[in-house]
mmCIF file of C-alpha atoms in Angstrom:
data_model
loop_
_atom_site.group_PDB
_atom_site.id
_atom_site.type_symbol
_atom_site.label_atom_id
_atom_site.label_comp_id
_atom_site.label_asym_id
_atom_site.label_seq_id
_atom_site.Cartn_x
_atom_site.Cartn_y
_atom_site.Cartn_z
ATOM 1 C CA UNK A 1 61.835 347.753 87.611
ATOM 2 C CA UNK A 2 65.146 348.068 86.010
ATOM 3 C CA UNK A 3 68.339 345.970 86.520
ATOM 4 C CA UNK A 4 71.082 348.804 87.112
ATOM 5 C CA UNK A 5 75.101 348.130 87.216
ATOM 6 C CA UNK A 6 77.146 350.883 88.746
ATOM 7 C CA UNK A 7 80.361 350.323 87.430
ATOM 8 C CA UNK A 8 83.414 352.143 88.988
ATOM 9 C CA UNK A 9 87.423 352.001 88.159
ATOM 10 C CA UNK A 10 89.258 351.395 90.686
ATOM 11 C CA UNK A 11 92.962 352.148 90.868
ATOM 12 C CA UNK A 12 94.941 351.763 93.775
ATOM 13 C CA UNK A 13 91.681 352.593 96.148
ATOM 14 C CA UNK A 14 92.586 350.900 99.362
ATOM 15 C CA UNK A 15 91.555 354.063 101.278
ATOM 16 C CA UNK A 16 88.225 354.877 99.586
ATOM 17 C CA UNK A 17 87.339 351.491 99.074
ATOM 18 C CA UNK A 18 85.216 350.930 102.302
ATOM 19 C CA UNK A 19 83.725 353.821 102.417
ATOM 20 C CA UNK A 20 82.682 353.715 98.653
ATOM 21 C CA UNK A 21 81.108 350.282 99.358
ATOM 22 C CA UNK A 22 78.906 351.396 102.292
ATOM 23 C CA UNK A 23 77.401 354.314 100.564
ATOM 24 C CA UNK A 24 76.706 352.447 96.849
ATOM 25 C CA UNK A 25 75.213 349.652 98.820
ATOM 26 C CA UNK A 26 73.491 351.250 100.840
ATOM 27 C CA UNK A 27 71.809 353.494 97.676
ATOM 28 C CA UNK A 28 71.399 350.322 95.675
ATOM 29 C CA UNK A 29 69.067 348.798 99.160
ATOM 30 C CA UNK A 30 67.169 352.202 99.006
ATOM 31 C CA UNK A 31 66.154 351.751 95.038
ATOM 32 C CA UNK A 32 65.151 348.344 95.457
ATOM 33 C CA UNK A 33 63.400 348.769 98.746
ATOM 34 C CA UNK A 34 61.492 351.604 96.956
ATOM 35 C CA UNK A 35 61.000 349.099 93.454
ATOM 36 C CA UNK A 36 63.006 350.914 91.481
ATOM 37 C CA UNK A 37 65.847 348.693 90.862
ATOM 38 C CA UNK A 38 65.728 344.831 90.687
ATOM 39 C CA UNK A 39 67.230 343.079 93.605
ATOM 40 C CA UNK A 40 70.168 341.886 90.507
ATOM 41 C CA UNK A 41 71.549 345.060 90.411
ATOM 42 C CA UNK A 42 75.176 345.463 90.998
ATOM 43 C CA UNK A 43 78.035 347.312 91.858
ATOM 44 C CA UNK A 44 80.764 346.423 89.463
ATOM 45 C CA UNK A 45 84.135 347.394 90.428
ATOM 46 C CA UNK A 46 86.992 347.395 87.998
ATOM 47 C CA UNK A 47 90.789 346.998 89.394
ATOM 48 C CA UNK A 48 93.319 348.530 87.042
ATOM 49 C CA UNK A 49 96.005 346.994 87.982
ATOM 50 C CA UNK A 50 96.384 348.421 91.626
ATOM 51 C CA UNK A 51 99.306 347.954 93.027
ATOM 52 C CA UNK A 52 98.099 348.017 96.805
ATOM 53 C CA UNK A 53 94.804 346.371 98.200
ATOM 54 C CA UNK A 54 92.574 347.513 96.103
ATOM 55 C CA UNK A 55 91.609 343.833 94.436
ATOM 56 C CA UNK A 56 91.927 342.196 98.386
ATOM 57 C CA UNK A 57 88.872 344.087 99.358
ATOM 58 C CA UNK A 58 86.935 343.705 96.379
ATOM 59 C CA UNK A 59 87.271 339.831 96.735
ATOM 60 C CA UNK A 60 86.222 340.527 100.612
ATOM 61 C CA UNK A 61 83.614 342.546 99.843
ATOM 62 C CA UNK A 62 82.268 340.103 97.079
ATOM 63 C CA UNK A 63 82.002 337.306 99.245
ATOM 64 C CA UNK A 64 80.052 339.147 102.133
ATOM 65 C CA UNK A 65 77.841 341.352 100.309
ATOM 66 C CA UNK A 66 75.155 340.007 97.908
ATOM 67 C CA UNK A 67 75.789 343.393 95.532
ATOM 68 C CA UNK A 68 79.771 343.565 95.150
ATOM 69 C CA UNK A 69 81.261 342.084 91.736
ATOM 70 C CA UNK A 70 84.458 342.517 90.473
ATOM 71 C CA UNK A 71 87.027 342.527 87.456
ATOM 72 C CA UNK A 72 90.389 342.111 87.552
ATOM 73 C CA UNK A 73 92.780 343.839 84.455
ATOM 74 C CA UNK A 74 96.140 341.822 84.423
ATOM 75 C CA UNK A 75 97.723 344.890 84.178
ATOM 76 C CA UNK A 76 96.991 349.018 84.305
ATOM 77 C CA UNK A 77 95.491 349.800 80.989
ATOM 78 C CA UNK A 78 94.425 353.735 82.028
ATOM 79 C CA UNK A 79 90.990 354.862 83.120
ATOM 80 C CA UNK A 80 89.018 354.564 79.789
ATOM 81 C CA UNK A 81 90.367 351.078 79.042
ATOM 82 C CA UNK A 82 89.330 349.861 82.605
ATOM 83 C CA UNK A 83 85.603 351.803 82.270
ATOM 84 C CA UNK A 84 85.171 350.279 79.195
ATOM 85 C CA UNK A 85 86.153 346.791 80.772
ATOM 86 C CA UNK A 86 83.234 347.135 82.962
ATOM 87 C CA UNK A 87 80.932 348.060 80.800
ATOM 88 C CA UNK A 88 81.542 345.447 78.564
ATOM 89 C CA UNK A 89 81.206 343.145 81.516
ATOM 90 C CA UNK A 90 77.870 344.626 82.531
ATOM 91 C CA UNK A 91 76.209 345.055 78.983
ATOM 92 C CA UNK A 92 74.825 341.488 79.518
ATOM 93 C CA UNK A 93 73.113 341.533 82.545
ATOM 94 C CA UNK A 94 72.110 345.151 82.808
ATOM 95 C CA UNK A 95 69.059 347.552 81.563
ATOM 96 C CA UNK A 96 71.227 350.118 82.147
ATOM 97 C CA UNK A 97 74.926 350.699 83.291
ATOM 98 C CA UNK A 98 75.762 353.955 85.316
ATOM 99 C CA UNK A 99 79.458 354.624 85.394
ATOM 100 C CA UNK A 100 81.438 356.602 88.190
ATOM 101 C CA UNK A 101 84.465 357.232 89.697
ATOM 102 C CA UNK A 102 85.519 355.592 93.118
ATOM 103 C CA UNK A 103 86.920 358.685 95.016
ATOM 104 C CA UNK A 104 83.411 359.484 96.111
ATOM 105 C CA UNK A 105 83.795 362.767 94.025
ATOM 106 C CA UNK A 106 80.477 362.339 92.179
ATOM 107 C CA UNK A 107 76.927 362.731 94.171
ATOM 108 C CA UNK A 108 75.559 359.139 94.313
ATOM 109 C CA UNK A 109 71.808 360.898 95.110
ATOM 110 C CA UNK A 110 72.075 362.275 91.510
ATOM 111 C CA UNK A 111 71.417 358.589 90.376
ATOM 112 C CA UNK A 112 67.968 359.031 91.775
ATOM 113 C CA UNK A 113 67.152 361.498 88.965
ATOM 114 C CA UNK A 114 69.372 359.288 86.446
ATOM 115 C CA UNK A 115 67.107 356.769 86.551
ATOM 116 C CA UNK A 116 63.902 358.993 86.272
ATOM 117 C CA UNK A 117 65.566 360.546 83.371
ATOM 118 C CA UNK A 118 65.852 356.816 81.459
ATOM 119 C CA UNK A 119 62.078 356.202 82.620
ATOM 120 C CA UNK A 120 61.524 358.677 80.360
ATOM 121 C CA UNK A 121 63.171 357.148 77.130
ATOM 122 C CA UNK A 122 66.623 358.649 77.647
ATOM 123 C CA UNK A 123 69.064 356.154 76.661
ATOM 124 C CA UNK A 124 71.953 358.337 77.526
ATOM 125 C CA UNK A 125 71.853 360.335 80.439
ATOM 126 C CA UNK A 126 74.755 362.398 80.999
ATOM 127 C CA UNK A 127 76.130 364.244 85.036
ATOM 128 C CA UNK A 128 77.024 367.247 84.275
ATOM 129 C CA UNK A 129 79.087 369.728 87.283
ATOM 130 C CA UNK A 130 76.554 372.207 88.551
ATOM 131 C CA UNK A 131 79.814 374.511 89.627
ATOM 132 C CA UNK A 132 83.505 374.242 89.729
ATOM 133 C CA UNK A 133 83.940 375.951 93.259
ATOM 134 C CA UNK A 134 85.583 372.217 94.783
ATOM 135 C CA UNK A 135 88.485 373.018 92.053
ATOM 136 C CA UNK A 136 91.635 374.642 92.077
ATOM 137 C CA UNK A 137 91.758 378.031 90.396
ATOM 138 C CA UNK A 138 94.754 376.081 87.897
ATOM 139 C CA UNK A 139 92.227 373.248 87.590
ATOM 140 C CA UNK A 140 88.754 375.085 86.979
ATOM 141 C CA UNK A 141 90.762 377.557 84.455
ATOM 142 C CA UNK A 142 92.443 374.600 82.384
ATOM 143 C CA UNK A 143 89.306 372.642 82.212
ATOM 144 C CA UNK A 144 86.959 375.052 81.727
ATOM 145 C CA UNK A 145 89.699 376.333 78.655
ATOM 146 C CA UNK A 146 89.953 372.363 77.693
ATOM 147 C CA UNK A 147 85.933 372.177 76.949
ATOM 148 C CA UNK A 148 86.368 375.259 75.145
ATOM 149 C CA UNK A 149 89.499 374.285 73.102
ATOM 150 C CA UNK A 150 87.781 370.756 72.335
ATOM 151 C CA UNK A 151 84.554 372.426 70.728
ATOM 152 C CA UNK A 152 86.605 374.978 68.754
ATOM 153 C CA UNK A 153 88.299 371.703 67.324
ATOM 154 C CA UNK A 154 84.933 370.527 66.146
ATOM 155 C CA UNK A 155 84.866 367.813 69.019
ATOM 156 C CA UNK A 156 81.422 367.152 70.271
ATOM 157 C CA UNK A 157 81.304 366.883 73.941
ATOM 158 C CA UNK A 158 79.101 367.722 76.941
ATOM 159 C CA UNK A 159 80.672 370.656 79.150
ATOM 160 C CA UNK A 160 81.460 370.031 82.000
ATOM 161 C CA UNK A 161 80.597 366.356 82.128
ATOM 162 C CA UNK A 162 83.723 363.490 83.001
ATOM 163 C CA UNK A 163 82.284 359.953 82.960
ATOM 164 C CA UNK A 164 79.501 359.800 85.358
ATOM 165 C CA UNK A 165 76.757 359.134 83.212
ATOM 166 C CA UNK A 166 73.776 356.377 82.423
ATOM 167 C CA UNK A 167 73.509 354.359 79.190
ATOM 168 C CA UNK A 168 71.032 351.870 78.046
ATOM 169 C CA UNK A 169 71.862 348.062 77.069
ATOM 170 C CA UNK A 170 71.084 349.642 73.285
ATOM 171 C CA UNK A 171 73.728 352.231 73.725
ATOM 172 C CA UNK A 172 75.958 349.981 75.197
ATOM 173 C CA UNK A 173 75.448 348.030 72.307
ATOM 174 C CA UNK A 174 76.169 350.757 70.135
ATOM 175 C CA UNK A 175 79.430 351.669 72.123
ATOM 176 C CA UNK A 176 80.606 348.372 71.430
ATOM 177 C CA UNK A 177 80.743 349.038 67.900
ATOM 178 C CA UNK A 178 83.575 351.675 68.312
ATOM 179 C CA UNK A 179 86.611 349.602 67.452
ATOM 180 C CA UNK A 180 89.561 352.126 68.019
ATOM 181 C CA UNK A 181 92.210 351.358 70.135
ATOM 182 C CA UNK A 182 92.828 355.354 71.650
ATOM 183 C CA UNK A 183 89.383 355.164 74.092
ATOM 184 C CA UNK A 184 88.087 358.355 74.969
ATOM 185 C CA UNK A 185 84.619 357.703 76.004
ATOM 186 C CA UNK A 186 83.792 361.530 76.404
ATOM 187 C CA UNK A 187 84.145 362.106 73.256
ATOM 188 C CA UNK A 188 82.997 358.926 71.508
ATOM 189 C CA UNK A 189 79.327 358.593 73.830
ATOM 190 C CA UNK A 190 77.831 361.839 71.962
ATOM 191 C CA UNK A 191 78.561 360.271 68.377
ATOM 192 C CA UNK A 192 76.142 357.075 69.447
ATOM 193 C CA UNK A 193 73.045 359.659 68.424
ATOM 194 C CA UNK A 194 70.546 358.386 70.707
ATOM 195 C CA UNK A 195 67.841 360.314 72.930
ATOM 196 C CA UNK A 196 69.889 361.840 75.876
ATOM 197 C CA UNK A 197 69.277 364.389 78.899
ATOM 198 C CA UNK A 198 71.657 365.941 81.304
ATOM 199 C CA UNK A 199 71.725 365.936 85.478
ATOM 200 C CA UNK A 200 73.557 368.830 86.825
ATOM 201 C CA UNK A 201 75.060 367.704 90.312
ATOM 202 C CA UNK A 202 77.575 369.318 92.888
ATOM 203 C CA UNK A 203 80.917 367.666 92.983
ATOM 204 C CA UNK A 204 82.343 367.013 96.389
ATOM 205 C CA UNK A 205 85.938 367.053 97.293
ATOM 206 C CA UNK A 206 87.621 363.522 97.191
ATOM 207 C CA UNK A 207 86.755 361.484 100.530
ATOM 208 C CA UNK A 208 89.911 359.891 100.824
ATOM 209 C CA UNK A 209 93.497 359.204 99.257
ATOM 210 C CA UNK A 210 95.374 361.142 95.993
ATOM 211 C CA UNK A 211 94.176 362.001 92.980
ATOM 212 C CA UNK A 212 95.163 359.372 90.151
ATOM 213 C CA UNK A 213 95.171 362.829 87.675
ATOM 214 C CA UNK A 214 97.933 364.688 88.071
ATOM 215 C CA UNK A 215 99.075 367.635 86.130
ATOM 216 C CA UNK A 216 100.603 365.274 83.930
ATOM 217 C CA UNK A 217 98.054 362.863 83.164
ATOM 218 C CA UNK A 218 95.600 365.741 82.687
ATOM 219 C CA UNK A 219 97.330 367.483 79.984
ATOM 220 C CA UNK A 220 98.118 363.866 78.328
ATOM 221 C CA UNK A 221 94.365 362.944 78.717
ATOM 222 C CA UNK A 222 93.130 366.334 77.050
ATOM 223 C CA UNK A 223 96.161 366.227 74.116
ATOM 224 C CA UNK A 224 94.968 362.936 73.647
ATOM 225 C CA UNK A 225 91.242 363.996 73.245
ATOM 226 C CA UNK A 226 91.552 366.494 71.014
ATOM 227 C CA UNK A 227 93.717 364.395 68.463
ATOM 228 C CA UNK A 228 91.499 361.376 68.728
ATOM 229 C CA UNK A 229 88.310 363.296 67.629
ATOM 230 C CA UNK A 230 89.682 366.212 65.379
ATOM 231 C CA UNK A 231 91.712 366.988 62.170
ATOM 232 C CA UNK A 232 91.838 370.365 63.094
ATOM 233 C CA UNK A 233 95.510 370.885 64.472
ATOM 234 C CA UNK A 234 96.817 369.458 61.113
ATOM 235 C CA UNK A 235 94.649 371.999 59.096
ATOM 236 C CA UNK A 236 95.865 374.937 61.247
ATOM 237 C CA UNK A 237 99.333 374.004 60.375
ATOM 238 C CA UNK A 238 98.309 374.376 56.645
ATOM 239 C CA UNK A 239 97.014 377.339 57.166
ATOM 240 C CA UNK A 240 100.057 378.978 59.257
ATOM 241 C CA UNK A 241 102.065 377.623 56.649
ATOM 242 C CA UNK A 242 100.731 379.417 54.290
ATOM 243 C CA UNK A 243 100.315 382.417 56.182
ATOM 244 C CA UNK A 244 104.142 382.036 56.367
ATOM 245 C CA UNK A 245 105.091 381.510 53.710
ATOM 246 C CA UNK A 246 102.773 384.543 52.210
ATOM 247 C CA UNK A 247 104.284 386.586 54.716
ATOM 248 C CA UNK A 248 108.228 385.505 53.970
ATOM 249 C CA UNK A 249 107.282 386.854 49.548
ATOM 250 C CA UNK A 250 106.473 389.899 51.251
ATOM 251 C CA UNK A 251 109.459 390.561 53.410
ATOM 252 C CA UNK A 252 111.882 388.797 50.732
ATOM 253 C CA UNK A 253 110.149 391.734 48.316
ATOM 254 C CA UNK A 254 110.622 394.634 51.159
ATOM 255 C CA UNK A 255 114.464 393.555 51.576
ATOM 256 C CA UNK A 256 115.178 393.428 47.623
ATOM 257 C CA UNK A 257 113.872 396.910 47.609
ATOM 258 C CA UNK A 258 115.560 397.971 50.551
ATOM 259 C CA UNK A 259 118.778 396.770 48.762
ATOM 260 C CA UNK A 260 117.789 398.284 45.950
ATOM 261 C CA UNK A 261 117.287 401.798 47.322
ATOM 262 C CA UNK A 262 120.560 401.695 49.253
ATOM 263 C CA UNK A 263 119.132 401.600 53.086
ATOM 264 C CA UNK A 264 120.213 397.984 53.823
ATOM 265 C CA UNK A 265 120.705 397.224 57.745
ATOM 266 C CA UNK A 266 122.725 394.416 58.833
ATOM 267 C CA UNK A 267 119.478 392.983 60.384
ATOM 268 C CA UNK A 268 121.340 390.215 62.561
ATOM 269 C CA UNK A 269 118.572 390.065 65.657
ATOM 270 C CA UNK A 270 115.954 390.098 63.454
ATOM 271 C CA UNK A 271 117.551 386.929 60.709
ATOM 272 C CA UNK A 272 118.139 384.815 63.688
ATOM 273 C CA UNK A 273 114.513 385.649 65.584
ATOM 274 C CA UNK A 274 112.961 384.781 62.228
ATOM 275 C CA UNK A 275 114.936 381.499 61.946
ATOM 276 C CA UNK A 276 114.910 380.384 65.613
ATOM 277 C CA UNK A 277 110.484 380.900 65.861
ATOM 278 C CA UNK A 278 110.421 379.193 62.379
ATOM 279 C CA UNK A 279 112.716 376.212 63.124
ATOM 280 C CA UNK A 280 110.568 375.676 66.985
ATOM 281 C CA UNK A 281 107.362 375.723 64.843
ATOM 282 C CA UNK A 282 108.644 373.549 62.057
ATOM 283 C CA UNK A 283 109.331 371.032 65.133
ATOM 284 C CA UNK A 284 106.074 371.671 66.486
ATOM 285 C CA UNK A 285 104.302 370.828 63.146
ATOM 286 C CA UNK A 286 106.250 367.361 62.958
ATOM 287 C CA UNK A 287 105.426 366.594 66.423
ATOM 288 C CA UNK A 288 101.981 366.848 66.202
ATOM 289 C CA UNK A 289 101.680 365.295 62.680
ATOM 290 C CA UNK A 290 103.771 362.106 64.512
ATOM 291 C CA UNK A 291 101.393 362.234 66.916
ATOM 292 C CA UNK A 292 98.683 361.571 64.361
ATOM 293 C CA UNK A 293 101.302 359.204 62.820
ATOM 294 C CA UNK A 294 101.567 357.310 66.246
ATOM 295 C CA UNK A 295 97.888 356.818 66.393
ATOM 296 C CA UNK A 296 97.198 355.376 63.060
ATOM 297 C CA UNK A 297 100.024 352.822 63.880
ATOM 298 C CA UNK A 298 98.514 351.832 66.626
ATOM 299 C CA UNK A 299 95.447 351.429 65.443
ATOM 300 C CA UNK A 300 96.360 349.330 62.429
ATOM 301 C CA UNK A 301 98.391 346.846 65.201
ATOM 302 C CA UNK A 302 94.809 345.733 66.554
ATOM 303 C CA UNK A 303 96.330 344.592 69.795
ATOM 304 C CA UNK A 304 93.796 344.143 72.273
ATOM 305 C CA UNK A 305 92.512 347.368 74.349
ATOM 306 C CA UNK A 306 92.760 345.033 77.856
ATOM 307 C CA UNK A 307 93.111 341.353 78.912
ATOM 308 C CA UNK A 308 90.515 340.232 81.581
ATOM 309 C CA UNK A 309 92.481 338.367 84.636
ATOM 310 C CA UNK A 310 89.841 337.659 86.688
ATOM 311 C CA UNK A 311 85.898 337.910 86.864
ATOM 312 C CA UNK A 312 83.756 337.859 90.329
ATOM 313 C CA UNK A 313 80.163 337.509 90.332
ATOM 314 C CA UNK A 314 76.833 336.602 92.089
#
């Protein structure tokens, strides 16, 4: 038997929270009734900072059921900061930690076949979306062009996999030894190397409450992704530039012969088309070299990725 933590995030949760509890409680009583799981296995829940309830009923629920822990951030640090949190927290007393979000969104019965996957020597064992149907068309067509995007970048991540996944105390371990500051765990779990299997599982539609991703968020998440993980962008603006720049010899050579010749045009709509698209991508190419810029100073600050307010345990 194995010693399991399911750690979830929890930010502002209130509505979910209840029913969350029932259903990982009552999954964590059918593994150890069946001696699978050890009866310390836990369910670790991680408040980012909620503004509403959300730390209230985790306290509750920690002091009437024997599987409920908690850790409090002292402020909202973002989703990867407060996952990470927990599994920091859980390395130590865990075989294995099983992250997931709160929403109910991910199929607890998958963890069935997680754990027979790291039976098997998988210390990685990743849930991977069976079928986007539950989306959006906006939100299955942006993702599904965000995987896409992040592999053409050189990024190495599972498709169609978020953070619901199993990993081993070793690659916990190993996780710990990533010391960047910009966390994103989907694309940092794949460099740790070790053994690893998928589960394919059907995502349901939220049980209760909003969605903590909006639009927003989501294209912030994905920039920041791609820019943590790959060089790529900053290569492609070499490249354009000196496609441009190849391109601008040319034309400079076409207009002195055109001058030349005597068939000169005044040429006004195409001058300022030519300087307006080159100025907008000029300022795109210092953007996103700022944005590298902005990383590496924040990195080199070393500040700490969360502060811990408040630990619950059994």
């Amino acid at each position: 038997m194995k010693t399991i933590y399911l750690v979830v995030p929890c930010y502002n949760e209130e509505e979910v929270l209840p029913e969350t509890t029932k259903r990982l409680t009552a999954k964590l009583q059918s593994l150890q009734e069946s001696g699978v799981v050890t009866p310390e296995s836990r369910i670790l829940y991680v408040d980012d900072g909620s503004r509403d309830r959300t730390w209230e009923l985790i306290c509750q629920y920690n002091r009437e059921n024997p599987y409920v822990c908690g850790v409090k951030l002292s402020r909202n640090k973002g989703h990867q900061n407060a996952l990470m949190a927990g599994l920091t927290t859980a390395r130590e007393q865990c075989d294995a930690a099983i992250s997931l979000d709160c929403d109910l969104q991910d199929d607890i019965e998958a963890i069935d076949r997680f754990l027979e996957e790291f039976e098997k020597g998988n210390d990685i064992v990743y849930g991977v979306r069976s079928s986007r149907k539950t989306d959006t068309f906006f939100k299955r067509t942006s993702a599904q062009m965000f995987y896409k995007f992040m592999k053409l970048m050189g990024v190495d991540i599972v498709y169609n996999h978020a953070d619901y996944r199993l990993m081993s105390r070793r690659a916990l371990d190993a996780l710990m030894e990533f010391g960047e500051v910009n966390m994103f765990l989907r694309g940092m779990v794949p460099l740790i190397g070790f053994r690893s299997s998928t589960v394919t599982y059907e995502r349901a539609e939220r049980f209760a409450g909003e969605s903590k991703y909006p639009l927003k968020k989501m294209l912030y998440f994905a920039f920041d992704g791609i820019t943590s993980f790959s060089v790529k962008p900053i290569r492609m603006i070499l490249s354009i530039g000196v496609i441009f720049m190849i391109l601008s010899l040319v034309l400079l050579l076409y207009a002195l012969i055109v001058k030349l010749t005597g068939n000169a045009d005044a040429g006004w709509p195409t001058l300022f088309g030519s300087i307006w698209f080159l100025g907008g991508l000029q300022m795109f190419s210092i953007g996103l070299v700022g944005e590298y810029i902005g990383k590496i100073y924040t990195e080199t600050k070393r500040r700490p990725r969360y502060f811990i307010e408040q630990i619950l345990q059994k």
